[in-house]
Coordinates of C-alpha atoms in Angstrom, one line a residue:
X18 CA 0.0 0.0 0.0
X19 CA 1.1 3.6 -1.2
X20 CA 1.3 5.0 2.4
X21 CA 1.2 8.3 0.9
X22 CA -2.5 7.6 -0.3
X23 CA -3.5 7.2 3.2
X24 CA -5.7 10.3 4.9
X25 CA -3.6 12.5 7.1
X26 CA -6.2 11.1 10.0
X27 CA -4.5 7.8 9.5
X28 CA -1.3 8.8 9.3
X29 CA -2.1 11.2 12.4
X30 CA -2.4 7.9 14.1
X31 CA 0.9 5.9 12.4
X32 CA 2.9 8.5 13.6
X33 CA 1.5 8.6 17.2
X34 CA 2.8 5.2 17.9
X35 CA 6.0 6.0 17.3
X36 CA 9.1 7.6 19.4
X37 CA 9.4 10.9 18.3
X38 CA 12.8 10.2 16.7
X39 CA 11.4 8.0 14.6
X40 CA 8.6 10.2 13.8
X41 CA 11.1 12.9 13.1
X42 CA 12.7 10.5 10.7
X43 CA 9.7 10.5 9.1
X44 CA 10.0 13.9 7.9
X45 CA 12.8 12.9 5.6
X46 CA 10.9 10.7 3.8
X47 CA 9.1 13.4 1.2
X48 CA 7.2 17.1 1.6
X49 CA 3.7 15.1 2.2
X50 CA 5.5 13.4 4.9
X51 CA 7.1 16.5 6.7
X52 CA 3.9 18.2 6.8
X53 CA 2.4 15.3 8.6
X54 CA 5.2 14.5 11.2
X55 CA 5.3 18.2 11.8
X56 CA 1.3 19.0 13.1
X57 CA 1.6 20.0 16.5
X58 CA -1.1 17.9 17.7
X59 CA 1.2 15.4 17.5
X60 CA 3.9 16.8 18.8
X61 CA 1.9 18.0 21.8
X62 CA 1.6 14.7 22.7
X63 CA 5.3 13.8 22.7
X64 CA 5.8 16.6 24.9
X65 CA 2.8 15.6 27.6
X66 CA 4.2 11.7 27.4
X67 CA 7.7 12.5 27.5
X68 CA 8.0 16.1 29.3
X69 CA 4.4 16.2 31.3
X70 CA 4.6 19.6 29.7
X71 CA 0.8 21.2 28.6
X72 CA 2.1 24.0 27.0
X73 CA 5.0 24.2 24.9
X74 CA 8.2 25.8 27.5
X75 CA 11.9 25.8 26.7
X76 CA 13.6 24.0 30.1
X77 CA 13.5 27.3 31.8
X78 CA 9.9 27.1 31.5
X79 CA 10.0 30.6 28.8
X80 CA 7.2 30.1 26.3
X81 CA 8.2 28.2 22.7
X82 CA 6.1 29.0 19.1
X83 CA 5.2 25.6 18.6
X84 CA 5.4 21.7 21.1
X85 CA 7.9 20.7 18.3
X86 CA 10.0 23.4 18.5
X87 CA 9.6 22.7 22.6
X88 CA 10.4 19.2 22.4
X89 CA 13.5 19.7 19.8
X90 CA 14.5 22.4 22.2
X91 CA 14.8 20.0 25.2
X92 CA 16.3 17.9 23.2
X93 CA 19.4 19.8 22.6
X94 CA 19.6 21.3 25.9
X95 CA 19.9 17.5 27.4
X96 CA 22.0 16.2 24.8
X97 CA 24.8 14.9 26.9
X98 CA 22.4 12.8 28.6
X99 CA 20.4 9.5 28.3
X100 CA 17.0 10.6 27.4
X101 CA 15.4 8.2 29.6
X102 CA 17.2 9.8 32.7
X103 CA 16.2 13.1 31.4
X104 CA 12.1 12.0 31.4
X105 CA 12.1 10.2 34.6
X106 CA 14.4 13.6 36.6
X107 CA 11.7 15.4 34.9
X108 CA 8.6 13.3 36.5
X109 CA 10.7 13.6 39.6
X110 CA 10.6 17.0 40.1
X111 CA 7.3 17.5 38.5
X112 CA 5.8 15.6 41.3
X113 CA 7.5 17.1 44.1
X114 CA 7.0 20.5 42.8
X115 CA 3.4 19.9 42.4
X116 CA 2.2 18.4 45.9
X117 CA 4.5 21.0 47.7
X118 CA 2.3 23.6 45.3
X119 CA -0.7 22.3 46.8
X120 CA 0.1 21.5 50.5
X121 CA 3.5 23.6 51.3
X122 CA 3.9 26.4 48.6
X123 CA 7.0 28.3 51.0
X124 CA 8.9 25.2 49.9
X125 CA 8.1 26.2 46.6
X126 CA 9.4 29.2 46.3
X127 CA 13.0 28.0 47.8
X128 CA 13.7 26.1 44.6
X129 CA 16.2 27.7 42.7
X130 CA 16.0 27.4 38.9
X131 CA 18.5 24.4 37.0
X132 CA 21.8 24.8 37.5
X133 CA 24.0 25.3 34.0
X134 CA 26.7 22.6 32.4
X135 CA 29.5 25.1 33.6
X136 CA 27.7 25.2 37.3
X137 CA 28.2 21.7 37.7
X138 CA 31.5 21.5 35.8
X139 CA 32.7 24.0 38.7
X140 CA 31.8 22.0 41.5
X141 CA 33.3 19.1 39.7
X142 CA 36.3 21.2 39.1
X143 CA 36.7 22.9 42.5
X144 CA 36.1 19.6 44.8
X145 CA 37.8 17.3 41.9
X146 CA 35.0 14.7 41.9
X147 CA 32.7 13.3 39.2
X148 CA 28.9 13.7 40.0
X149 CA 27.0 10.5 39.1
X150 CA 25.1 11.3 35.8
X151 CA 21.5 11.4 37.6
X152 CA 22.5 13.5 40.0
X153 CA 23.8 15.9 37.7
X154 CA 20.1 16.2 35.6
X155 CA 18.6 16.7 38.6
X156 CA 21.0 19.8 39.5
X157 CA 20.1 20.8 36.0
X158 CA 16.3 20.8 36.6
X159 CA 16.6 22.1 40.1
X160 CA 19.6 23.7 41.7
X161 CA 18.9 22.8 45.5
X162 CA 17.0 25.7 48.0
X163 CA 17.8 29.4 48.3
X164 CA 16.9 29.7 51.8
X165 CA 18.2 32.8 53.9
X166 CA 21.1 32.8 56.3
X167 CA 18.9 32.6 59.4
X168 CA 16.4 30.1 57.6
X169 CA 18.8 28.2 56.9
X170 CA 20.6 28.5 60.6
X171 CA 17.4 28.1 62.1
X172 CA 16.5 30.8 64.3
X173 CA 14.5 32.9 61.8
X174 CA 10.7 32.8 63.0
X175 CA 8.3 31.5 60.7
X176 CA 8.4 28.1 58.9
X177 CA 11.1 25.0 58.5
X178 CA 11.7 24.7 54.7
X179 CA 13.8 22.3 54.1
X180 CA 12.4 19.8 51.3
X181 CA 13.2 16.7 53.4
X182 CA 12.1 17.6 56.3
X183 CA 12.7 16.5 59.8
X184 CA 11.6 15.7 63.3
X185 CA 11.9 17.1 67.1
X186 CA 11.9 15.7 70.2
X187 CA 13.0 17.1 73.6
X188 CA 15.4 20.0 72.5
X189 CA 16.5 18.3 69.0
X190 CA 15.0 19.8 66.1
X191 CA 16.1 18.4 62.2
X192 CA 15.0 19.9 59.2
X193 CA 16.9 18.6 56.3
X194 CA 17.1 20.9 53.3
X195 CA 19.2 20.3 49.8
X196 CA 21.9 22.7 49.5
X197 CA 22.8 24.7 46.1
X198 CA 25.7 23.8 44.0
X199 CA 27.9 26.8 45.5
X200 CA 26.9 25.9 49.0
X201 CA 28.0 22.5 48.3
X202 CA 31.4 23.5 47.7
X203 CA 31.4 25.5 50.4
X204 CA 30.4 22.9 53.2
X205 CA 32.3 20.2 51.6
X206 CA 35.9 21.9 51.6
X207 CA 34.7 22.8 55.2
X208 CA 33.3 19.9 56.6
X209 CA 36.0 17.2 54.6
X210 CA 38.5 19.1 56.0
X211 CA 36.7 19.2 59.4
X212 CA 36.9 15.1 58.8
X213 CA 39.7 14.7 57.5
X214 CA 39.1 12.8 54.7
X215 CA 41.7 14.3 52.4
X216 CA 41.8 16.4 49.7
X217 CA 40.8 13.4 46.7
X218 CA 37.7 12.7 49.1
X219 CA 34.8 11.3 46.7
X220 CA 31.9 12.8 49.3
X221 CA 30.1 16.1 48.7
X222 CA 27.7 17.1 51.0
X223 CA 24.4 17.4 49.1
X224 CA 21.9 17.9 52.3
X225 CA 21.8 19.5 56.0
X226 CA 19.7 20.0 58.6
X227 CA 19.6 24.0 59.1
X228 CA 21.9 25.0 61.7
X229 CA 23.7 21.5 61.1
X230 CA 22.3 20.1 63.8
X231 CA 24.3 17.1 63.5
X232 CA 22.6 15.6 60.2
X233 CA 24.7 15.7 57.3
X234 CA 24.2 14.2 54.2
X235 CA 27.1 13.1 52.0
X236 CA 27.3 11.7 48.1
X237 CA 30.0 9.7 47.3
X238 CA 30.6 10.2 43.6
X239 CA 32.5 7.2 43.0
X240 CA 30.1 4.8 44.0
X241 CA 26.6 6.5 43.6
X242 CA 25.5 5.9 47.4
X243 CA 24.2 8.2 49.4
X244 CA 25.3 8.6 53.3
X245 CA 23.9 9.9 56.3
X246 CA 26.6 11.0 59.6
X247 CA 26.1 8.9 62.7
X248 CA 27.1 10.0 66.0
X249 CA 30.4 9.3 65.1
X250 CA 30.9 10.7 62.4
X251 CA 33.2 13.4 63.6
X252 CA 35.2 11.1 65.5
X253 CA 35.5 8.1 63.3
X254 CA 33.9 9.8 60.1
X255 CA 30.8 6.7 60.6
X256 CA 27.9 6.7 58.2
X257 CA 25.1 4.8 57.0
X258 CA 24.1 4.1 53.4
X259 CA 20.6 5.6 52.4
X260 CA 19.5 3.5 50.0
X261 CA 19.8 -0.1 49.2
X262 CA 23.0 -0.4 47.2
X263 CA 21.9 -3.6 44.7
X264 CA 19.4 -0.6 43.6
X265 CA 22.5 1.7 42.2
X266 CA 23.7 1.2 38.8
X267 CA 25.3 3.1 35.1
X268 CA 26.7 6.0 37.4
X269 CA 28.7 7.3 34.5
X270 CA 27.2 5.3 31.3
X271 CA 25.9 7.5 28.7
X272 CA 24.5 5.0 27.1
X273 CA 22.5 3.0 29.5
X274 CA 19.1 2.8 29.7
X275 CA 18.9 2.4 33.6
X276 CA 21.3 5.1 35.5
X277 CA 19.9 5.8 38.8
X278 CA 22.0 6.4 41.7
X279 CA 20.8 7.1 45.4
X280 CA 19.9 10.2 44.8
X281 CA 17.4 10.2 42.4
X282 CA 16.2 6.9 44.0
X283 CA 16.5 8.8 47.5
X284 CA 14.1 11.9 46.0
X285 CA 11.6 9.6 44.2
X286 CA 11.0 7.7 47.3
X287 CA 10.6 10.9 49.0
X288 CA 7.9 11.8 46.6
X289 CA 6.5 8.9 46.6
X290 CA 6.1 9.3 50.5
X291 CA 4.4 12.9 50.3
X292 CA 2.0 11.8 47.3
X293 CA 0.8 9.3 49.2
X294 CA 0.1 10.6 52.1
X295 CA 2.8 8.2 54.2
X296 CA 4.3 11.9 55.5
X297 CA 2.8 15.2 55.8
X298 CA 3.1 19.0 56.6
X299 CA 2.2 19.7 60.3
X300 CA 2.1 22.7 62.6
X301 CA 3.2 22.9 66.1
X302 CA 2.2 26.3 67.0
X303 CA 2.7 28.6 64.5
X304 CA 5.3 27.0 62.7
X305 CA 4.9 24.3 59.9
X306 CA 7.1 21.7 58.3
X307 CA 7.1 18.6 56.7
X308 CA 7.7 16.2 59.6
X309 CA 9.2 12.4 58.7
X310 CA 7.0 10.5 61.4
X311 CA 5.1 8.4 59.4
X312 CA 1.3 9.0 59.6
X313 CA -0.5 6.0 57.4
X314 CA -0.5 2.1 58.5
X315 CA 1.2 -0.6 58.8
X316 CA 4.3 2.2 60.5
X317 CA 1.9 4.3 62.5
X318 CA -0.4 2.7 64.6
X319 CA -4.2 4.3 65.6
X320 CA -6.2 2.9 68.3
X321 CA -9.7 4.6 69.7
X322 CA -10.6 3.4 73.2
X323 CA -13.8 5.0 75.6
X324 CA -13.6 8.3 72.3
X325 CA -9.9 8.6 72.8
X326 CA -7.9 8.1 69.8
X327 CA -4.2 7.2 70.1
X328 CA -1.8 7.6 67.0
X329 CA 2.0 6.7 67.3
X330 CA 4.8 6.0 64.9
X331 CA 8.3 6.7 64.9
X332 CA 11.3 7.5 63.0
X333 CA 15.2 6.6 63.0
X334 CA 17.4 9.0 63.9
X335 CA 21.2 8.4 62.4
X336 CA 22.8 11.1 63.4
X337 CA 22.2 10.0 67.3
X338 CA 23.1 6.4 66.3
X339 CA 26.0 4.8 67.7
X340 CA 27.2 1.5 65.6
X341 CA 29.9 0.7 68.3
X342 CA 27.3 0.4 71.2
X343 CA 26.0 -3.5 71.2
X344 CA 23.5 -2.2 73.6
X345 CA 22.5 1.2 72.2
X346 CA 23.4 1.1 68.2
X347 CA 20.2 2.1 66.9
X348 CA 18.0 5.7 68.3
X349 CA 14.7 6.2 67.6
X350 CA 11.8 8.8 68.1
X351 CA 8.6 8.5 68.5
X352 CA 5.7 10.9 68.2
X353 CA 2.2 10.6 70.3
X354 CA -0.9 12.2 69.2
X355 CA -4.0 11.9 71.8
X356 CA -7.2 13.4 70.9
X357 CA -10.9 13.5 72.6
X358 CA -13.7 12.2 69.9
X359 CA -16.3 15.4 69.1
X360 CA -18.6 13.4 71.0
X361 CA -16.6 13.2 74.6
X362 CA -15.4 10.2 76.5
X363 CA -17.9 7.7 76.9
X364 CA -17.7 5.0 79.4
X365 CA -21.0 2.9 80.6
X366 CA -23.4 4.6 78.4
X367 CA -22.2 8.0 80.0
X368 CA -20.6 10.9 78.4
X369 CA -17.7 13.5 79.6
X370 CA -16.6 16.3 78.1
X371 CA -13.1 16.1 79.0
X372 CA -10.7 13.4 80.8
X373 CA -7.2 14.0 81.9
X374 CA -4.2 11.5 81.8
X375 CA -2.2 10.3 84.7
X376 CA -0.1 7.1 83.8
X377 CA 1.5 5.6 81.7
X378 CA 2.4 1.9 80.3
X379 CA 5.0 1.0 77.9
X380 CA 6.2 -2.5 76.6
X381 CA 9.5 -2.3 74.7
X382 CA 10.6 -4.6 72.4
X383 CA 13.3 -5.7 70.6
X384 CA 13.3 -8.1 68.2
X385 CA 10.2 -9.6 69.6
X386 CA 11.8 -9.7 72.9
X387 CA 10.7 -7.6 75.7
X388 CA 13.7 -5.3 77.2
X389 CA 11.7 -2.7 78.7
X390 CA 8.4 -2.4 80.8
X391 CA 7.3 1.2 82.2
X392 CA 5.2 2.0 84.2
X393 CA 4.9 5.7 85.4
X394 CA 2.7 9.1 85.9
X395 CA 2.5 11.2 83.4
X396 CA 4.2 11.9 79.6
X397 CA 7.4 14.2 79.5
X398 CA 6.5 15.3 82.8
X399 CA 2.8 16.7 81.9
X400 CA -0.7 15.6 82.6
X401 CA -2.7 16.2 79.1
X402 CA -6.2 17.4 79.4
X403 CA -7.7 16.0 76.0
X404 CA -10.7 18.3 75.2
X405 CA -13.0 17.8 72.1
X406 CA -11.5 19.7 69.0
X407 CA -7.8 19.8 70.6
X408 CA -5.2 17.2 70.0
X409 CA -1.9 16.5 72.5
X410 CA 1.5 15.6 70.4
X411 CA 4.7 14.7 72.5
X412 CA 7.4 13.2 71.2
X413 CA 10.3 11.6 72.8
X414 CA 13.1 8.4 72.2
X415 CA 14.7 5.3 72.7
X416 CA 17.5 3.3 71.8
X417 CA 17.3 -0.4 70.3
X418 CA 20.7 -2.7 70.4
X419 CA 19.2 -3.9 66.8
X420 CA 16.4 -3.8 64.0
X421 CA 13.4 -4.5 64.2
X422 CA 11.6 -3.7 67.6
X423 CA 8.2 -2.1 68.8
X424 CA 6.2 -0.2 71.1
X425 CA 2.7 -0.9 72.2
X426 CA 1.4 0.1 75.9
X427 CA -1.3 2.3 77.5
X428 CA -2.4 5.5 78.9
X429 CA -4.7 5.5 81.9
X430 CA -7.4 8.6 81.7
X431 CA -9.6 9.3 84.4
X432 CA -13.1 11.1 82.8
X433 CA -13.5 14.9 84.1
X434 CA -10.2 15.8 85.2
X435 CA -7.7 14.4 88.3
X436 CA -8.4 17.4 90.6
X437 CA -12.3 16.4 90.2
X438 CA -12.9 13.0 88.6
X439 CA -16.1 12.3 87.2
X440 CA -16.0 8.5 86.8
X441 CA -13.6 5.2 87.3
X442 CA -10.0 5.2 85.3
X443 CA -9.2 3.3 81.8
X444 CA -6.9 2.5 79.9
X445 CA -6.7 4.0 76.4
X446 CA -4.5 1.6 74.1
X447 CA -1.5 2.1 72.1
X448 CA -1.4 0.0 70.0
X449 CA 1.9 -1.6 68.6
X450 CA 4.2 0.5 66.0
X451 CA 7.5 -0.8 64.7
X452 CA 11.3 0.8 66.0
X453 CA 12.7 -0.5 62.5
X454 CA 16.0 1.3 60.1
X455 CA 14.3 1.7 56.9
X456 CA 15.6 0.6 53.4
X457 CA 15.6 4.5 52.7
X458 CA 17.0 7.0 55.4
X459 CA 16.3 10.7 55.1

């Protein structure tokens, strides 16, 4: 069959089901052909399928005449790269630029715009390492957080913003925020040198809480893995890997089709986690944050005794880890959230408005074995009133000698409140949540 002879309809529909290489190809073939493999319509949907993009945009998101002439441009500003990686670094960032849009739009604005070839080549040149090829397309798409010197100290007022994100508990506080190319060279030189490691080091540091507060993120270039500082990491220079290494491959292979190294792995499962809900922004007074503790089953745990609801989950903490304690090598937190049910506490077919907390019970365990049992009054040293509409969060921590253990217990409320109690105690459950090191530390 004379494809020529076929309706441009048809052909509309040939051409959709190829790559767009191929469909550029196509316009070599003869002027009837160029015409077809040049309507917009199709190209519009190379650019949605490939680029997520609805509206033609050159990389720095300035508006093009045509989606071809938007796809061809993205083309050759990505050249030196698979364009596989290029796609999924693009769906990357799309996502995480689009829930933080909807749910955390301060975070939003601390993205700095793609870093350039001879940004990178700087870094590279200055620290005399190699960046893995993912993680330089995703400097090129987004060139870590501008955040100011006392945001990114942390005594500004106001919101955390690092990306990552963090957790508190007694007076720790960690917000985790990805550093620019020219404050990577920066801390590196300062904090390799701090270390010791020598001047050919292979780590950069990529991530930090604000004020360091002890959590320091670290790429090494040679072998793709990211690593997180334990508590002896100034001493000893300790880490932990942040991502499974069998998952790191084609660090510096232009022509593979599957380069992913920890941390574009490290960032998509951070996504992942906000998308679906597994993490969230909270607010602790008048300050807001994306907070690691983990807030959706089987890691957080929700149990509703007598209209009080109970939700607990924790999180590892590296940086207060200590590998060389048999005893204490692992450190977790854990956050508590009580709340009162609009309707009260009920207990015999009777309701109260309020009931107040006065002890406490907590089985420890560690690998299925029990190494703790408490019993005591009160939580961090305070009596919670739970009141309909209001909602008590503590946090606090414990150490494990290994991976996995668990917390479950109870809380015993006494309806009204201690000073003038309107009925007998219970005990409102907690019911079991994991102490476990995750695959993926952040």
């Amino acid at each position: 069959m004379d494809l020529e002879s076929l309706g441009g309809l048809t052909m509309h529909i040939i051409l959709s089901k190829l790559a767009p290489q191929d469909a550029a190809s196509v316009a070599c073939v003869s002027k009837r052909f160029r015409n077809w493999a040049s309507d917009d319509l199709l190209w519009s949907r190379f650019c949605a399928d490939d680029l997520d993009l609805s509206s033609p945009l050159d990389p720095l998101d300035n508006p093009m005449p045509s989606f071809k002439a938007s796809y061809q441009t993205w083309r050759e500003c990505f050249n030196l790269y698979p364009w596989p990686l290029v796609t999924r670094v693009k769906r990357c960032w799309g996502g995480l630029r689009d829930w933080l849009a909807i749910n955390f739009p301060e975070v939003s604005s601390t993205l700095r715009k793609g870093a350039s070839e001879e940004e990178i080549q700087e870094l590279e040149k200055s620290l005399k390492v190699k960046l893995p090829l993912p993680t330089r397309v995703l400097y090129r798409f987004c060139d870590g957080q501008e955040l100011t010197s006392e945001e990114f100290s942390g005594s500004a007022p106001g919101n955390l913003l690092g990306l990552i994100g963090g957790y508190s508990f007694y007076d720790h506080l960690v917000n985790v925020s990805l550093l620019p190319l020219h404050q990577m060279i920066i801390e590196t030189k300062e904090i390799i040198r701090h270390l010791g490691f020598g001047n050919r080091s292979k780590y950069v540091v990529v991530a930090a809480s604000c004020g360091y507060n002890e959590k320091i993120f670290f790429l090494n270039c040679s072998n793709g893995q990211l690593y997180v500082g334990t508590r002896n990491l100034s001493t000893d220079g300790e880490m932990l890997p942040c991502v499974p290494n069998v998952l790191i491959s084609s660090l510096h292979d232009v022509k593979g089709s599957q380069q992913q190294d920890a941390m574009l792995l490290w960032l998509e499962e951070h996504g992942r986690r906000l998308q679906n809900g597994m993490i969230k922004v909270r607010k602790e007074g008048k300050v807001r944050s994306i907070i690691l503790f983990p807030e959706e089953p089987s890691i957080c745990s929700l149990a509703v005794t007598n209209g009080v609801k109970v939700r607990a989950s924790s999180v590892f903490v590296p940086e207060f880890s200590n590998l060389q304690d048999d005893s204490e090598k692992f450190l977790f937190a854990y956050s508590i959230r009580m709340s009162l049910s609009p309707e009260g506490c009920k207990m015999n077919g009777m309701t109260f408005s309020s009931c107040q907390l006065y002890w406490r019970r907590w089985i420890i365990r560690c690998n299925n074995r029990i190494v703790d049992d408490v019993n005591g009054e009160a939580v961090i040293g305070k009596f919670p009133l739970l009141q309909p509409g209001e909602e008590f969060v503590y946090e606090s921590c414990t150490a494990q000698s290994s991976s996995p253990g668990s917390i479950e217990g109870a809380f015993t409320f006494v309806p009204g409140r201690l000073a003038d109690p309107k009925g007998s105690a219970f005990e409102a459950e907690v019911a079991r949540f994991p102490l476990l090191v995750p695959e993926y530390i952040f």
